[in-house]
Amino acid sequence: MKFVYAAAILAAMSVSAAAQEIEREEIRRSAVPGSETMEVVVSRLTVPPGATVPLHTHPGDEHAVVVTPATAEAPNGNVIEFAVGTPLYFAEGEVHGGLTNVGDSDMVAITTHVLRVGEPFMALAE
């Protein structure tokens, strides 16, 4: 369960936080070879201290790797430590996010999304 909470924060770093801006810098976008309906989007995600990632989903799978050590707090108060190199995965439609960066520095991850072409990158969950 701890891994699920840990994974949740990094997958959603592309969404704006109320207090501070969460940044998603797109590195590359390309078609999936042999598919007219799927594309791959690789991004660098940054969550500043104090920023909260809202709950959300994507129209495809997301894979991420943590590239800076980080500390996050789950809505239930549990504190999660992310080590550099932590791999994360969220299946299409899986709700994730809801965590706050409680560390002193930015949380950074490289994400790879395999998404359906033409659909919104993400949708807020309730």
mmCIF file of C-alpha atoms in Angstrom:
data_model
loop_
_atom_site.group_PDB
_atom_site.id
_atom_site.type_symbol
_atom_site.label_atom_id
_atom_site.label_comp_id
_atom_site.label_asym_id
_atom_site.label_seq_id
_atom_site.Cartn_x
_atom_site.Cartn_y
_atom_site.Cartn_z
ATOM 1 C CA MET A 1 0.000 0.000 0.000
ATOM 2 C CA LYS A 2 2.889 2.361 0.748
ATOM 3 C CA PHE A 3 4.089 1.938 -2.846
ATOM 4 C CA VAL A 4 0.634 2.876 -4.183
ATOM 5 C CA TYR A 5 0.711 6.159 -2.224
ATOM 6 C CA ALA A 6 4.291 6.757 -3.306
ATOM 7 C CA ALA A 7 3.420 6.171 -6.913
ATOM 8 C CA ALA A 8 0.432 8.458 -6.775
ATOM 9 C CA ILE A 9 2.315 11.689 -6.275
ATOM 10 C CA LEU A 10 4.679 11.421 -9.187
ATOM 11 C CA ALA A 11 2.211 10.354 -11.756
ATOM 12 C CA ALA A 12 0.171 13.527 -11.330
ATOM 13 C CA MET A 13 2.862 16.158 -11.254
ATOM 14 C CA SER A 14 1.635 17.630 -14.499
ATOM 15 C CA VAL A 15 -1.307 19.348 -12.816
ATOM 16 C CA SER A 16 -1.330 22.825 -11.257
ATOM 17 C CA ALA A 17 -1.222 23.057 -7.490
ATOM 18 C CA ALA A 18 -3.245 25.663 -5.633
ATOM 19 C CA ALA A 19 -0.281 27.177 -3.776
ATOM 20 C CA GLN A 20 2.489 26.657 -6.324
ATOM 21 C CA GLU A 21 2.724 25.606 -9.932
ATOM 22 C CA ILE A 22 3.500 22.006 -10.793
ATOM 23 C CA GLU A 23 5.420 21.923 -14.078
ATOM 24 C CA ARG A 24 5.334 19.350 -16.845
ATOM 25 C CA GLU A 25 7.988 19.979 -19.473
ATOM 26 C CA GLU A 26 7.305 17.862 -22.526
ATOM 27 C CA ILE A 27 10.542 16.336 -23.812
ATOM 28 C CA ARG A 28 9.193 14.318 -26.716
ATOM 29 C CA ARG A 29 5.904 13.314 -28.307
ATOM 30 C CA SER A 30 5.732 10.691 -31.048
ATOM 31 C CA ALA A 31 3.386 8.162 -32.593
ATOM 32 C CA VAL A 32 3.490 4.576 -31.396
ATOM 33 C CA PRO A 33 4.973 2.646 -34.350
ATOM 34 C CA GLY A 34 2.255 0.796 -36.242
ATOM 35 C CA SER A 35 -0.602 2.630 -34.487
ATOM 36 C CA GLU A 36 -2.685 5.535 -35.716
ATOM 37 C CA THR A 37 -4.508 5.828 -32.384
ATOM 38 C CA MET A 38 -1.724 5.865 -29.767
ATOM 39 C CA GLU A 39 1.173 8.221 -28.989
ATOM 40 C CA VAL A 40 4.029 8.357 -26.464
ATOM 41 C CA VAL A 41 4.664 11.498 -24.410
ATOM 42 C CA VAL A 42 7.871 11.782 -22.352
ATOM 43 C CA SER A 43 8.009 14.627 -19.788
ATOM 44 C CA ARG A 44 10.017 16.045 -16.903
ATOM 45 C CA LEU A 45 7.658 16.649 -13.974
ATOM 46 C CA THR A 46 8.493 19.031 -11.136
ATOM 47 C CA VAL A 47 6.502 19.467 -7.911
ATOM 48 C CA PRO A 48 7.744 22.372 -5.750
ATOM 49 C CA PRO A 49 7.667 22.247 -1.939
ATOM 50 C CA GLY A 50 4.134 22.767 -0.641
ATOM 51 C CA ALA A 51 2.427 21.846 -3.915
ATOM 52 C CA THR A 52 -0.382 19.289 -3.838
ATOM 53 C CA VAL A 53 -1.129 17.004 -6.760
ATOM 54 C CA PRO A 54 -4.880 16.621 -7.349
ATOM 55 C CA LEU A 55 -6.460 13.237 -7.934
ATOM 56 C CA HIS A 56 -6.673 12.500 -11.658
ATOM 57 C CA THR A 57 -6.529 9.901 -14.461
ATOM 58 C CA HIS A 58 -4.997 9.630 -17.957
ATOM 59 C CA PRO A 59 -6.376 8.144 -21.222
ATOM 60 C CA GLY A 60 -3.571 5.582 -21.293
ATOM 61 C CA ASP A 61 -0.787 4.093 -19.180
ATOM 62 C CA GLU A 62 1.823 6.102 -17.280
ATOM 63 C CA HIS A 63 5.323 5.016 -16.280
ATOM 64 C CA ALA A 64 7.632 7.218 -14.195
ATOM 65 C CA VAL A 65 11.066 7.187 -12.561
ATOM 66 C CA VAL A 66 11.963 9.428 -9.610
ATOM 67 C CA VAL A 67 15.118 11.460 -10.320
ATOM 68 C CA THR A 68 15.431 13.438 -7.053
ATOM 69 C CA PRO A 69 14.965 12.275 -3.470
ATOM 70 C CA ALA A 70 11.596 13.484 -2.204
ATOM 71 C CA THR A 71 9.169 13.427 0.717
ATOM 72 C CA ALA A 72 5.384 13.510 0.286
ATOM 73 C CA GLU A 73 2.384 13.451 2.582
ATOM 74 C CA ALA A 74 -0.727 11.447 1.738
ATOM 75 C CA PRO A 75 -4.221 12.753 2.548
ATOM 76 C CA ASN A 76 -4.334 10.382 5.549
ATOM 77 C CA GLY A 77 -1.174 11.990 7.011
ATOM 78 C CA ASN A 78 1.252 9.198 6.087
ATOM 79 C CA VAL A 79 4.660 10.512 5.014
ATOM 80 C CA ILE A 80 6.314 8.740 2.080
ATOM 81 C CA GLU A 81 10.013 8.905 1.161
ATOM 82 C CA PHE A 82 10.895 8.549 -2.526
ATOM 83 C CA ALA A 83 14.376 7.289 -3.359
ATOM 84 C CA VAL A 84 16.094 8.193 -6.613
ATOM 85 C CA GLY A 85 15.279 5.512 -9.166
ATOM 86 C CA THR A 86 11.883 4.563 -7.718
ATOM 87 C CA PRO A 87 9.799 3.194 -10.614
ATOM 88 C CA LEU A 88 6.080 4.031 -10.755
ATOM 89 C CA TYR A 89 3.228 2.700 -12.903
ATOM 90 C CA PHE A 90 -0.436 3.665 -13.328
ATOM 91 C CA ALA A 91 -2.768 1.791 -15.670
ATOM 92 C CA GLU A 92 -5.141 3.678 -17.939
ATOM 93 C CA GLY A 93 -7.999 5.194 -15.911
ATOM 94 C CA GLU A 94 -6.396 4.466 -12.518
ATOM 95 C CA VAL A 95 -7.024 7.374 -10.124
ATOM 96 C CA HIS A 96 -3.774 8.692 -8.613
ATOM 97 C CA GLY A 97 -2.419 11.862 -6.999
ATOM 98 C CA GLY A 98 -3.668 13.534 -3.821
ATOM 99 C CA LEU A 99 -0.215 13.941 -2.262
ATOM 100 C CA THR A 100 1.703 17.031 -1.122
ATOM 101 C CA ASN A 101 5.452 17.692 -1.420
ATOM 102 C CA VAL A 102 6.473 18.268 2.220
ATOM 103 C CA GLY A 103 10.208 18.294 1.498
ATOM 104 C CA ASP A 104 12.534 21.281 1.211
ATOM 105 C CA SER A 105 13.255 20.851 -2.507
ATOM 106 C CA ASP A 106 11.490 20.056 -5.771
ATOM 107 C CA MET A 107 10.259 16.533 -6.429
ATOM 108 C CA VAL A 108 11.271 15.556 -9.973
ATOM 109 C CA ALA A 109 10.404 12.539 -12.118
ATOM 110 C CA ILE A 110 10.642 11.560 -15.763
ATOM 111 C CA THR A 111 7.308 10.214 -16.995
ATOM 112 C CA THR A 112 6.308 8.290 -20.088
ATOM 113 C CA HIS A 113 2.642 8.241 -21.040
ATOM 114 C CA VAL A 114 1.213 5.966 -23.735
ATOM 115 C CA LEU A 115 -2.004 7.787 -24.624
ATOM 116 C CA ARG A 116 -4.844 7.721 -27.094
ATOM 117 C CA VAL A 117 -4.305 10.426 -29.733
ATOM 118 C CA GLY A 118 -6.610 13.437 -29.529
ATOM 119 C CA GLU A 119 -7.836 12.909 -25.960
ATOM 120 C CA PRO A 120 -7.081 15.305 -23.099
ATOM 121 C CA PHE A 121 -3.756 14.517 -21.369
ATOM 122 C CA MET A 122 -5.513 14.112 -18.009
ATOM 123 C CA ALA A 123 -8.869 14.448 -16.276
ATOM 124 C CA LEU A 124 -9.470 15.471 -12.658
ATOM 125 C CA ALA A 125 -11.010 12.699 -10.553
ATOM 126 C CA GLU A 126 -13.644 13.171 -7.895
#
